[in-house]
Amino acid sequence: MAARLLREMWTILTEGVVDFLRTPGIAVASVGTAAVALLLVGAYLVAATNIAHLSRTVSSQVDMRLFLSAGMRPKAERLLAARVRRVAGVRSVTFISKAEALAQLKREFAGNGAVEAVLAEGNPLLDSLDVRTASPAVSDRVARALGRLPGVAHLVYPGQTVARLGAVLTVVRWAGLVLASLLALSSFLVTSNAIRLAVLGRRREIEIMLLVGATRAMVRGPFLVEGMLLGALGGVVATVVTVVGYGAVARALTAAAPFLPIVPPAQVNARLAFDLVLGGVVLGWVGALFALRRLIRVASEA
Amino acid sequence: MVELVGVTKTYPNGAGALRGVDLTVQDGEFVYLIGPSGAGKSSLLRLLYREERPTRGTVVVDGVNVGRLRPGQVAMYRRRIGVIFQDFRLLPQWSVYKNVAFALRVTGASPREIRRRVGPALDEVGLWHKRDVLATQLSGGEQQRVAIARAMVHRPRLLLADEPTGNLDPVAAREVHRILLDLNARGTTVIMATHASHLVDDVRRRVVALDAGRVVRDARAGGYAHGG
């Protein structure tokens, strides 16, 4: 009995592969559409992973920078620094003159002609205080307290960046979801139609199968296998393109902006491959199941 | 072997195919179903191989209440019966052997079992020597013989034949008829729907006549009985 079941499963599997190879044109179209849909999902996953990583990196930073009003006298600056030190949650305060800031900026952008040209015209920067808080958790409270101090022109702290990144992440998430859903729908329809055509092409065979006592699993199985194969191949194509594409983008970004916390491709590739291929399999399976609705009904009535 | 009690079949469009049919077929019988087109012969056969369910009444085949079979049980039931049709229903692009083997393959039979069974089934209909020929390259009579081999490869105890000689010339029709009689002589119960009165007249077998969905005559070999 178990051997018979195994043979049935083997027959289902081989028939599914044969079905897939029988109509290469339709197979290529289905795989292509699934690949495009999954490629977008892949791009979304990469973008979301990086934004989340950036957000985590930034929020783990305890530094904030307080820019002082232009033209403040050194004494007033020292007084302000002393007041900042007394704010609860502040661990240390370091004064950075605008000259030091300019020197640091020049070091970071050495070789960047456009930036160097701007900096050569004069120092547009302000004196600032680098404030280190006791923990990221107190950053918001400390920032509010410091923002109210007279002489503070501008305040930059992780909470703002995290909030902005959160907003970007939300936009990316929704846009990705909408686009991926639309493409997944089109891929689902193409796969579903490919299976429907396969069913129509094998109508006679199915009729005979049912007549001689093939189980419904035996009739439907090959089509489900075919659908999953179409989706899985789409997933593989999407994985390859995403992995290669992300590798290139990550290399380029790391070279251009080494300070950006990019998630190393090696860290996401396996997860990407798993998600995209599994997504493809599910997409193909659901598409095939949809196409087989009628066949299932007919088979169950027979 | 077969028992129909008060069987009525009405299709969703309101057309009535069978009306209160009572019919019993004993194990090993050969029964001709005759009657004009639309009399209900094919509908009766469809109830027997569970393509349709009766609207009213019960259909019992070999102890199985066919009308009450759940969808998942239909496949196993069909392995116990054989069915052939006027249009043969072969897969034209496949060889004779593959057509017959297909019936076993889709039920998960092992390659050894397939080899063991297909040979004798094709021998029985005299087509082993044409096992590698494509179905389309055969004559009508030969195609029907392949269909019989496919129907019998599961060794069913009941063979249902829906106008099996309808598309055949007289010589081929007689050959197919002879094969069915041979199968019956070896113990298979056969129910054959036919218009071919000359075949029916040739042999002394039970004849059930249907008209407008009712059994109007049930003539057993050697005598006549009337049914409703």
Coordinates of C-alpha atoms in Angstrom, one line a residue:
Chain A
M1 CA 0.0 0.0 0.0
A2 CA 2.8 2.4 0.9
A3 CA 4.7 1.4 -2.2
R4 CA 1.6 2.1 -4.3
L5 CA 1.2 5.5 -2.7
L6 CA 4.9 6.3 -3.3
R7 CA 4.5 5.2 -6.9
E8 CA 1.4 7.4 -7.2
M9 CA 3.4 10.4 -5.8
W10 CA 6.3 9.6 -8.2
T11 CA 3.8 9.5 -11.1
I12 CA 2.3 12.8 -10.0
L13 CA 5.7 14.4 -9.8
T14 CA 7.0 13.1 -13.1
E15 CA 3.7 13.9 -14.9
G16 CA 3.9 17.5 -13.5
V17 CA 7.5 17.9 -14.8
V18 CA 6.5 16.5 -18.2
D19 CA 3.5 18.9 -18.3
F20 CA 5.7 21.7 -17.6
L21 CA 8.1 20.8 -20.4
R22 CA 5.2 20.1 -22.9
T23 CA 4.4 23.8 -23.3
P24 CA 7.8 25.7 -23.0
G25 CA 6.4 29.0 -24.4
I26 CA 3.7 29.2 -21.8
A27 CA 6.1 28.0 -19.1
V28 CA 8.6 30.8 -20.0
A29 CA 5.8 33.4 -19.8
S30 CA 4.6 32.1 -16.4
V31 CA 8.1 31.9 -15.0
G32 CA 8.9 35.4 -16.3
T33 CA 5.9 37.0 -14.7
A34 CA 6.4 35.2 -11.5
A35 CA 10.1 36.3 -11.6
V36 CA 9.1 40.0 -12.1
A37 CA 6.6 39.9 -9.2
L38 CA 9.1 38.1 -6.9
L39 CA 11.9 40.4 -8.0
L40 CA 9.9 43.3 -6.7
V41 CA 9.3 41.5 -3.5
G42 CA 13.1 40.8 -3.3
A43 CA 13.9 44.5 -3.8
Y44 CA 11.4 45.4 -1.2
L45 CA 12.9 42.9 1.3
V46 CA 16.4 44.2 0.7
A47 CA 15.3 47.9 1.1
A48 CA 13.2 47.1 4.2
T49 CA 16.0 45.1 5.7
N50 CA 18.5 48.0 5.1
I51 CA 16.2 50.7 6.4
A52 CA 15.5 48.6 9.6
H53 CA 19.2 48.0 10.0
L54 CA 19.9 51.7 9.6
S55 CA 17.2 52.5 12.0
R56 CA 18.6 50.1 14.6
T57 CA 22.1 51.4 14.1
V58 CA 21.1 55.0 14.5
S59 CA 18.9 54.4 17.5
S60 CA 21.7 52.6 19.2
Q61 CA 23.8 55.8 19.0
V62 CA 23.7 58.0 22.1
D63 CA 25.2 61.0 20.5
M64 CA 23.4 64.2 19.7
R65 CA 24.8 67.4 18.3
L66 CA 23.8 70.8 19.5
F67 CA 24.6 73.6 17.1
L68 CA 25.2 76.9 18.8
S69 CA 23.8 80.2 17.5
A70 CA 26.2 82.0 15.2
G71 CA 28.2 84.8 16.9
M72 CA 28.0 83.5 20.4
R73 CA 30.9 84.6 22.6
P74 CA 33.2 81.9 24.0
K75 CA 32.1 82.7 27.5
A76 CA 28.5 82.2 26.7
E77 CA 29.4 79.0 25.0
R78 CA 31.2 77.7 28.1
L79 CA 28.2 78.7 30.2
L80 CA 25.8 76.9 27.9
A81 CA 28.1 73.8 27.9
A82 CA 28.0 73.9 31.7
R83 CA 24.1 74.1 31.7
V84 CA 24.0 71.2 29.3
R85 CA 26.2 69.1 31.6
R86 CA 23.7 69.6 34.4
V87 CA 20.7 68.3 32.4
A88 CA 19.6 64.9 33.8
G89 CA 20.6 62.0 31.4
V90 CA 23.6 63.8 30.0
R91 CA 26.8 61.8 30.5
S92 CA 29.4 64.0 28.7
V93 CA 29.7 67.1 26.6
T94 CA 32.5 67.9 24.1
F95 CA 32.9 71.3 22.5
I96 CA 33.6 71.2 18.8
S97 CA 34.6 74.5 17.2
K98 CA 33.5 75.2 13.7
A99 CA 37.1 75.1 12.6
E100 CA 37.4 71.5 13.9
A101 CA 34.1 70.6 12.3
L102 CA 35.4 72.0 8.9
A103 CA 38.6 70.0 9.2
Q104 CA 36.7 66.8 9.9
L105 CA 34.3 67.4 7.0
K106 CA 37.3 68.0 4.6
R107 CA 38.8 64.7 5.8
E108 CA 35.5 62.8 5.2
F109 CA 35.0 64.3 1.7
A110 CA 38.6 64.3 0.6
G111 CA 38.6 63.9 -3.2
N112 CA 35.0 65.0 -3.6
G113 CA 35.5 68.0 -5.8
A114 CA 32.0 69.5 -5.4
V115 CA 32.1 69.5 -1.6
E116 CA 35.7 70.7 -1.5
A117 CA 34.8 73.6 -3.8
V118 CA 32.0 74.7 -1.4
L119 CA 34.2 74.4 1.7
A120 CA 36.9 76.4 0.0
E121 CA 34.7 79.4 -0.2
G122 CA 34.5 79.8 3.6
N123 CA 33.3 77.9 6.7
P124 CA 29.5 77.6 6.7
L125 CA 29.5 75.5 9.9
L126 CA 28.6 76.4 13.4
D127 CA 30.3 75.7 16.7
S128 CA 28.6 72.7 18.3
L129 CA 28.5 70.6 21.4
D130 CA 28.6 66.8 21.1
V131 CA 26.4 65.5 23.8
R132 CA 26.5 61.9 24.9
T133 CA 23.5 60.6 26.8
A134 CA 23.4 57.8 29.4
S135 CA 21.3 55.6 27.1
P136 CA 19.3 55.8 23.9
A137 CA 16.1 55.6 26.0
V138 CA 16.6 59.1 27.5
S139 CA 17.5 60.7 24.2
D140 CA 14.1 62.1 23.5
R141 CA 13.7 63.6 27.0
V142 CA 17.2 65.1 26.9
A143 CA 16.7 66.5 23.4
R144 CA 13.5 68.3 24.5
A145 CA 15.3 69.8 27.5
L146 CA 18.3 70.9 25.5
G147 CA 16.2 72.3 22.7
R148 CA 14.7 74.8 25.1
L149 CA 18.1 76.3 26.2
P150 CA 18.9 79.7 24.9
G151 CA 21.8 79.8 22.5
V152 CA 20.9 76.5 20.9
A153 CA 20.4 77.1 17.1
H154 CA 19.7 73.5 16.1
L155 CA 19.7 70.1 17.5
V156 CA 20.4 66.8 15.7
Y157 CA 19.8 63.6 17.6
P158 CA 19.0 59.9 16.7
G159 CA 15.4 60.1 17.6
Q160 CA 14.7 62.5 14.7
T161 CA 16.5 60.2 12.2
V162 CA 14.8 57.1 13.6
A163 CA 11.4 58.8 13.2
R164 CA 12.3 59.9 9.6
L165 CA 13.5 56.4 8.8
G166 CA 10.4 55.0 10.3
A167 CA 8.3 57.2 8.0
V168 CA 10.4 56.1 5.0
L169 CA 10.1 52.4 6.1
T170 CA 6.3 52.8 6.2
V171 CA 6.2 54.3 2.7
V172 CA 8.5 51.6 1.4
R173 CA 6.5 49.0 3.1
W174 CA 3.1 50.2 1.7
A175 CA 4.4 50.9 -1.8
G176 CA 6.2 47.6 -1.9
L177 CA 3.2 45.8 -0.7
V178 CA 0.9 47.4 -3.3
L179 CA 3.3 46.9 -6.2
A180 CA 4.2 43.4 -5.2
S181 CA 0.5 42.5 -4.7
L182 CA -0.4 43.8 -8.1
L183 CA 2.4 41.9 -9.7
A184 CA 1.7 38.8 -7.6
L185 CA -1.9 39.0 -8.9
S186 CA -0.8 39.2 -12.5
S187 CA 1.7 36.4 -11.9
F188 CA -1.1 34.3 -10.3
L189 CA -3.4 34.9 -13.3
V190 CA -0.7 34.0 -15.8
T191 CA 0.2 30.8 -13.9
S192 CA -3.5 30.0 -13.4
N193 CA -4.1 30.4 -17.1
A194 CA -1.1 28.2 -18.0
I195 CA -2.5 25.5 -15.8
R196 CA -6.0 26.0 -17.2
L197 CA -4.6 25.6 -20.7
A198 CA -2.7 22.4 -19.6
V199 CA -6.0 21.1 -18.1
L200 CA -7.9 21.8 -21.4
G201 CA -5.1 20.2 -23.4
R202 CA -5.4 17.1 -21.3
R203 CA -9.1 17.0 -21.0
R204 CA -9.4 13.7 -22.8
E205 CA -6.7 12.2 -20.6
I206 CA -8.3 13.4 -17.4
E207 CA -11.7 12.0 -18.5
I208 CA -10.1 8.6 -19.1
M209 CA -8.1 8.8 -15.8
L210 CA -11.3 9.4 -13.9
L211 CA -13.0 6.6 -15.7
V212 CA -10.4 4.0 -15.0
G213 CA -10.2 4.9 -11.3
A214 CA -7.5 7.5 -10.9
T215 CA -7.9 9.3 -7.6
R216 CA -8.5 13.0 -7.5
A217 CA -5.0 13.5 -6.1
M218 CA -3.6 11.7 -9.1
V219 CA -5.6 13.9 -11.5
R220 CA -4.9 17.2 -9.8
G221 CA -1.4 16.4 -8.5
P222 CA 0.6 16.9 -11.8
F223 CA -1.1 20.3 -12.3
L224 CA -0.3 21.4 -8.8
V225 CA 3.3 20.2 -9.3
E226 CA 3.5 22.1 -12.6
G227 CA 2.2 25.3 -10.9
M228 CA 4.6 25.0 -8.1
L229 CA 7.5 24.3 -10.5
L230 CA 6.5 27.5 -12.5
G231 CA 6.5 29.5 -9.3
A232 CA 9.7 28.0 -7.9
L233 CA 11.6 28.7 -11.1
G234 CA 10.3 32.3 -11.0
G235 CA 11.6 32.5 -7.5
V236 CA 15.0 31.2 -8.5
V237 CA 15.2 33.8 -11.3
A238 CA 14.2 36.5 -9.0
T239 CA 16.7 35.4 -6.4
V240 CA 19.6 35.4 -8.8
V241 CA 18.7 38.8 -10.1
T242 CA 18.2 40.3 -6.6
V243 CA 21.3 38.7 -5.2
V244 CA 23.5 39.9 -8.1
G245 CA 21.8 43.3 -8.2
Y246 CA 22.1 43.9 -4.4
G247 CA 25.7 42.8 -4.5
A248 CA 26.5 45.4 -7.1
V249 CA 24.5 48.1 -5.3
A250 CA 26.0 47.3 -1.9
R251 CA 29.5 47.4 -3.4
A252 CA 28.9 50.8 -5.1
L253 CA 27.3 52.3 -2.0
T254 CA 30.0 51.1 0.3
A255 CA 32.6 52.6 -2.0
A256 CA 30.8 55.9 -2.3
A257 CA 29.6 56.3 1.3
P258 CA 31.6 54.0 3.6
F259 CA 29.8 55.5 6.7
L260 CA 26.4 54.1 5.5
P261 CA 25.5 50.9 7.5
I262 CA 24.7 48.6 4.6
V263 CA 23.6 45.1 5.5
P264 CA 26.3 42.7 4.0
P265 CA 24.8 40.8 1.0
A266 CA 26.0 37.5 2.4
Q267 CA 23.8 38.1 5.5
V268 CA 20.6 38.4 3.5
N269 CA 21.2 36.1 0.4
A270 CA 20.1 32.8 2.0
R271 CA 17.0 34.4 3.5
L272 CA 16.2 36.0 0.2
A273 CA 16.5 32.8 -1.7
F274 CA 14.3 31.0 0.8
D275 CA 11.6 33.7 0.8
L276 CA 11.5 34.2 -2.9
V277 CA 11.5 30.5 -3.9
L278 CA 8.9 29.6 -1.2
G279 CA 6.9 32.6 -2.3
G280 CA 7.0 31.4 -5.9
V281 CA 6.0 27.9 -4.8
V282 CA 3.0 29.2 -2.9
L283 CA 2.1 31.6 -5.8
G284 CA 2.2 28.7 -8.3
W285 CA 0.3 26.4 -6.0
V286 CA -2.5 28.8 -5.4
G287 CA -2.7 29.7 -9.1
A288 CA -2.9 26.0 -10.0
L289 CA -5.5 25.4 -7.4
F290 CA -7.6 28.3 -8.7
A291 CA -7.4 26.9 -12.2
L292 CA -8.4 23.4 -11.0
R293 CA -11.5 24.6 -9.2
R294 CA -13.7 23.5 -12.0
L295 CA -11.9 20.3 -12.5
I296 CA -12.1 19.6 -8.8
R297 CA -15.8 20.2 -8.9
V298 CA -16.2 18.0 -12.0
A299 CA -14.1 15.3 -10.4
S300 CA -15.9 15.4 -7.1
E301 CA -19.3 15.1 -8.9
A302 CA -18.1 12.3 -11.0
Chain B
M1 CA -24.5 -8.1 -9.1
V2 CA -26.6 -5.0 -10.1
E3 CA -29.8 -3.9 -8.5
L4 CA -31.8 -0.8 -9.3
V5 CA -34.9 0.0 -7.2
G6 CA -37.3 2.7 -8.1
V7 CA -34.6 4.7 -9.9
T8 CA -35.5 8.0 -11.3
K9 CA -33.0 10.4 -13.0
T10 CA -34.0 13.9 -13.8
Y11 CA -31.3 16.3 -15.1
P12 CA -31.0 19.9 -13.8
N13 CA -32.7 21.2 -16.9
G14 CA -35.8 19.2 -16.0
A15 CA -35.3 16.5 -18.6
G16 CA -36.3 13.1 -17.2
A17 CA -34.0 10.3 -18.3
L18 CA -35.3 7.5 -16.1
R19 CA -38.6 7.0 -14.3
G20 CA -39.0 4.5 -11.6
V21 CA -36.7 1.8 -13.0
D22 CA -36.5 -1.5 -11.2
L23 CA -33.9 -3.9 -12.6
T24 CA -31.8 -6.8 -11.2
V25 CA -28.9 -8.3 -13.0
Q26 CA -27.4 -11.5 -11.7
D27 CA -23.8 -12.3 -11.4
G28 CA -22.5 -13.6 -14.8
E29 CA -25.5 -12.4 -16.9
F30 CA -25.2 -10.8 -20.3
V31 CA -27.9 -8.1 -20.6
Y32 CA -28.7 -6.0 -23.7
L33 CA -30.2 -2.6 -23.1
I34 CA -32.2 -1.6 -26.1
G35 CA -34.5 1.2 -27.0
P36 CA -34.7 4.3 -29.2
S37 CA -32.4 7.3 -28.7
G38 CA -33.3 9.1 -25.6
A39 CA -34.9 6.1 -24.0
G40 CA -32.5 6.3 -21.0
K41 CA -29.9 3.5 -21.9
S42 CA -26.8 5.7 -21.5
S43 CA -28.3 7.4 -18.4
L44 CA -28.7 4.0 -16.8
L45 CA -25.1 3.1 -17.5
R46 CA -23.9 6.5 -16.2
L47 CA -25.6 5.7 -12.9
L48 CA -23.9 2.4 -12.8
Y49 CA -20.4 3.8 -13.3
R50 CA -21.3 6.7 -11.0
E51 CA -21.0 9.5 -13.6
E52 CA -24.4 10.5 -12.3
R53 CA -26.4 10.0 -9.1
P54 CA -30.0 8.9 -9.1
T55 CA -32.5 11.6 -8.3
R56 CA -34.6 9.0 -6.5
G57 CA -34.2 5.3 -5.8
T58 CA -31.1 3.2 -5.1
V59 CA -28.4 1.8 -7.4
V60 CA -26.4 -1.1 -5.9
V61 CA -23.5 -2.7 -7.7
D62 CA -21.7 -5.7 -6.2
G63 CA -22.9 -4.7 -2.8
V64 CA -22.0 -1.0 -3.1
N65 CA -24.7 1.6 -2.9
V66 CA -23.3 3.6 -5.8
G67 CA -25.5 6.7 -5.3
R68 CA -24.2 7.1 -1.8
L69 CA -20.5 6.9 -2.7
R70 CA -18.5 9.9 -1.4
P71 CA -16.4 11.7 -4.0
G72 CA -13.2 10.2 -2.5
Q73 CA -14.6 6.6 -2.9
V74 CA -15.6 6.9 -6.6
A75 CA -12.0 6.1 -7.8
M76 CA -11.8 2.8 -5.9
Y77 CA -15.3 1.9 -7.0
R78 CA -14.4 2.5 -10.6
R79 CA -11.5 0.1 -10.4
R80 CA -14.0 -2.6 -9.8
I81 CA -15.9 -2.0 -13.1
G82 CA -15.0 -1.6 -16.8
V83 CA -16.6 0.8 -19.2
I84 CA -16.4 1.1 -23.0
F85 CA -17.9 3.6 -25.3
Q86 CA -19.0 4.0 -28.9
D87 CA -16.1 6.5 -29.5
F88 CA -13.5 4.3 -27.8
R89 CA -12.0 7.2 -25.8
L90 CA -8.4 6.2 -26.5
L91 CA -5.4 8.6 -26.4
P92 CA -4.6 8.8 -30.1
Q93 CA -1.0 9.9 -29.7
W94 CA -0.2 6.9 -27.6
S95 CA 0.6 3.3 -28.5
V96 CA -1.8 0.4 -27.9
Y97 CA 0.3 -0.8 -25.0
K98 CA 0.5 2.6 -23.4
N99 CA -3.2 3.1 -23.7
V100 CA -3.9 -0.1 -21.8
A101 CA -1.0 0.4 -19.3
F102 CA -2.3 3.9 -18.6
A103 CA -5.3 2.5 -16.7
L104 CA -3.0 0.7 -14.3
R105 CA -0.3 3.4 -14.1
V106 CA -2.8 6.1 -12.9
T107 CA -3.8 3.8 -10.0
G108 CA -0.2 3.4 -8.8
A109 CA 0.5 -0.1 -10.2
S110 CA 4.1 -1.1 -10.2
P111 CA 5.9 -1.5 -13.6
R112 CA 6.1 -5.2 -13.0
E113 CA 2.4 -5.4 -12.3
I114 CA 1.7 -3.4 -15.4
R115 CA 3.8 -5.7 -17.6
R116 CA 2.2 -8.7 -16.0
R117 CA -1.3 -7.5 -16.7
V118 CA -1.2 -5.6 -20.0
G119 CA 0.1 -8.6 -22.0
P120 CA -2.8 -11.0 -21.2
A121 CA -5.3 -8.2 -21.6
L122 CA -4.1 -7.4 -25.1
D123 CA -3.9 -11.2 -25.9
E124 CA -7.5 -11.5 -24.9
V125 CA -8.5 -9.1 -27.6
G126 CA -6.0 -10.4 -30.1
L127 CA -3.9 -7.3 -30.3
W128 CA -0.6 -8.1 -28.5
H129 CA 1.2 -8.1 -31.9
K130 CA 0.0 -4.5 -32.4
R131 CA 1.2 -3.3 -29.0
D132 CA 3.6 -0.7 -30.4
V133 CA 1.2 0.7 -33.0
L134 CA -0.3 4.2 -32.4
A135 CA -4.0 4.1 -31.5
T136 CA -4.8 6.3 -34.6
Q137 CA -3.2 3.8 -36.9
L138 CA -5.8 1.1 -35.9
S139 CA -9.1 0.4 -37.5
G140 CA -12.3 1.2 -35.6
G141 CA -12.8 -2.4 -34.5
E142 CA -9.2 -2.6 -33.3
Q143 CA -9.6 0.6 -31.4
Q144 CA -12.6 -0.8 -29.6
R145 CA -10.7 -3.9 -28.8
V146 CA -8.0 -1.8 -27.2
A147 CA -10.7 0.0 -25.2
I148 CA -12.0 -3.4 -24.1
A149 CA -8.5 -4.5 -23.0
R150 CA -8.1 -1.2 -21.1
A151 CA -11.5 -1.8 -19.4
M152 CA -10.6 -5.4 -18.5
V153 CA -7.1 -4.8 -17.3
H154 CA -8.3 -4.3 -13.8
R155 CA -10.1 -7.6 -14.1
P156 CA -13.5 -6.1 -13.2
R157 CA -16.5 -8.4 -12.5
L158 CA -18.8 -6.0 -14.4
L159 CA -18.3 -4.6 -17.9
L160 CA -20.6 -1.7 -19.0
A161 CA -20.7 -1.2 -22.8
D162 CA -22.4 1.9 -24.2
E163 CA -23.1 1.3 -27.9
P164 CA -19.7 -0.4 -28.3
T165 CA -20.5 -1.3 -32.0
G166 CA -22.2 1.9 -33.0
N167 CA -19.2 3.2 -35.0
L168 CA -18.1 -0.1 -36.4
D169 CA -18.7 -1.9 -39.7
P170 CA -20.7 -5.2 -39.4
V171 CA -17.6 -7.4 -39.4
A172 CA -15.8 -5.4 -36.7
A173 CA -19.1 -5.1 -34.8
R174 CA -19.4 -8.9 -34.8
E175 CA -15.8 -9.3 -33.7
V176 CA -16.3 -6.9 -30.7
H177 CA -19.6 -8.6 -29.9
R178 CA -17.8 -12.0 -29.9
I179 CA -15.1 -10.7 -27.5
L180 CA -17.8 -9.4 -25.1
L181 CA -19.6 -12.8 -25.2
D182 CA -16.2 -14.6 -24.5
L183 CA -15.6 -12.3 -21.5
N184 CA -19.1 -13.1 -20.3
A185 CA -18.5 -16.8 -20.8
R186 CA -15.5 -16.5 -18.5
G187 CA -17.5 -15.0 -15.7
T188 CA -17.7 -11.2 -16.4
T189 CA -21.2 -9.7 -16.1
V190 CA -21.8 -7.6 -19.2
I191 CA -24.5 -4.9 -19.6
M192 CA -24.5 -3.6 -23.2
A193 CA -26.6 -0.7 -24.5
T194 CA -27.1 -1.1 -28.2
H195 CA -29.1 -0.3 -31.3
A196 CA -27.8 -3.2 -33.2
S197 CA -30.8 -5.5 -33.2
H198 CA -29.0 -8.0 -35.5
L199 CA -26.5 -8.7 -32.8
V200 CA -29.2 -9.1 -30.2
D201 CA -31.1 -11.4 -32.4
D202 CA -28.0 -13.6 -33.0
V203 CA -27.8 -14.8 -29.4
R204 CA -30.2 -15.9 -26.8
R205 CA -29.5 -13.5 -24.0
R206 CA -31.6 -11.3 -21.7
V207 CA -32.9 -8.1 -23.4
V208 CA -34.1 -5.1 -21.4
A209 CA -36.0 -2.6 -23.5
L210 CA -36.3 1.0 -22.4
D211 CA -38.6 3.6 -23.7
A212 CA -39.0 7.2 -22.4
G213 CA -37.1 6.3 -19.2
R214 CA -39.1 3.2 -18.3
V215 CA -38.4 -0.6 -18.7
V216 CA -41.0 -1.6 -21.2
R217 CA -39.8 -5.2 -21.8
D218 CA -37.5 -7.5 -19.9
A219 CA -37.1 -10.6 -22.1
R220 CA -34.9 -13.2 -20.4
A221 CA -33.2 -15.9 -22.5
G222 CA -35.9 -18.4 -23.3
G223 CA -38.8 -16.3 -22.1
Y224 CA -40.3 -12.8 -21.7
A225 CA -41.0 -10.8 -18.6
H226 CA -42.5 -7.4 -18.3
G227 CA -41.1 -4.7 -16.0
G228 CA -42.2 -1.2 -15.1

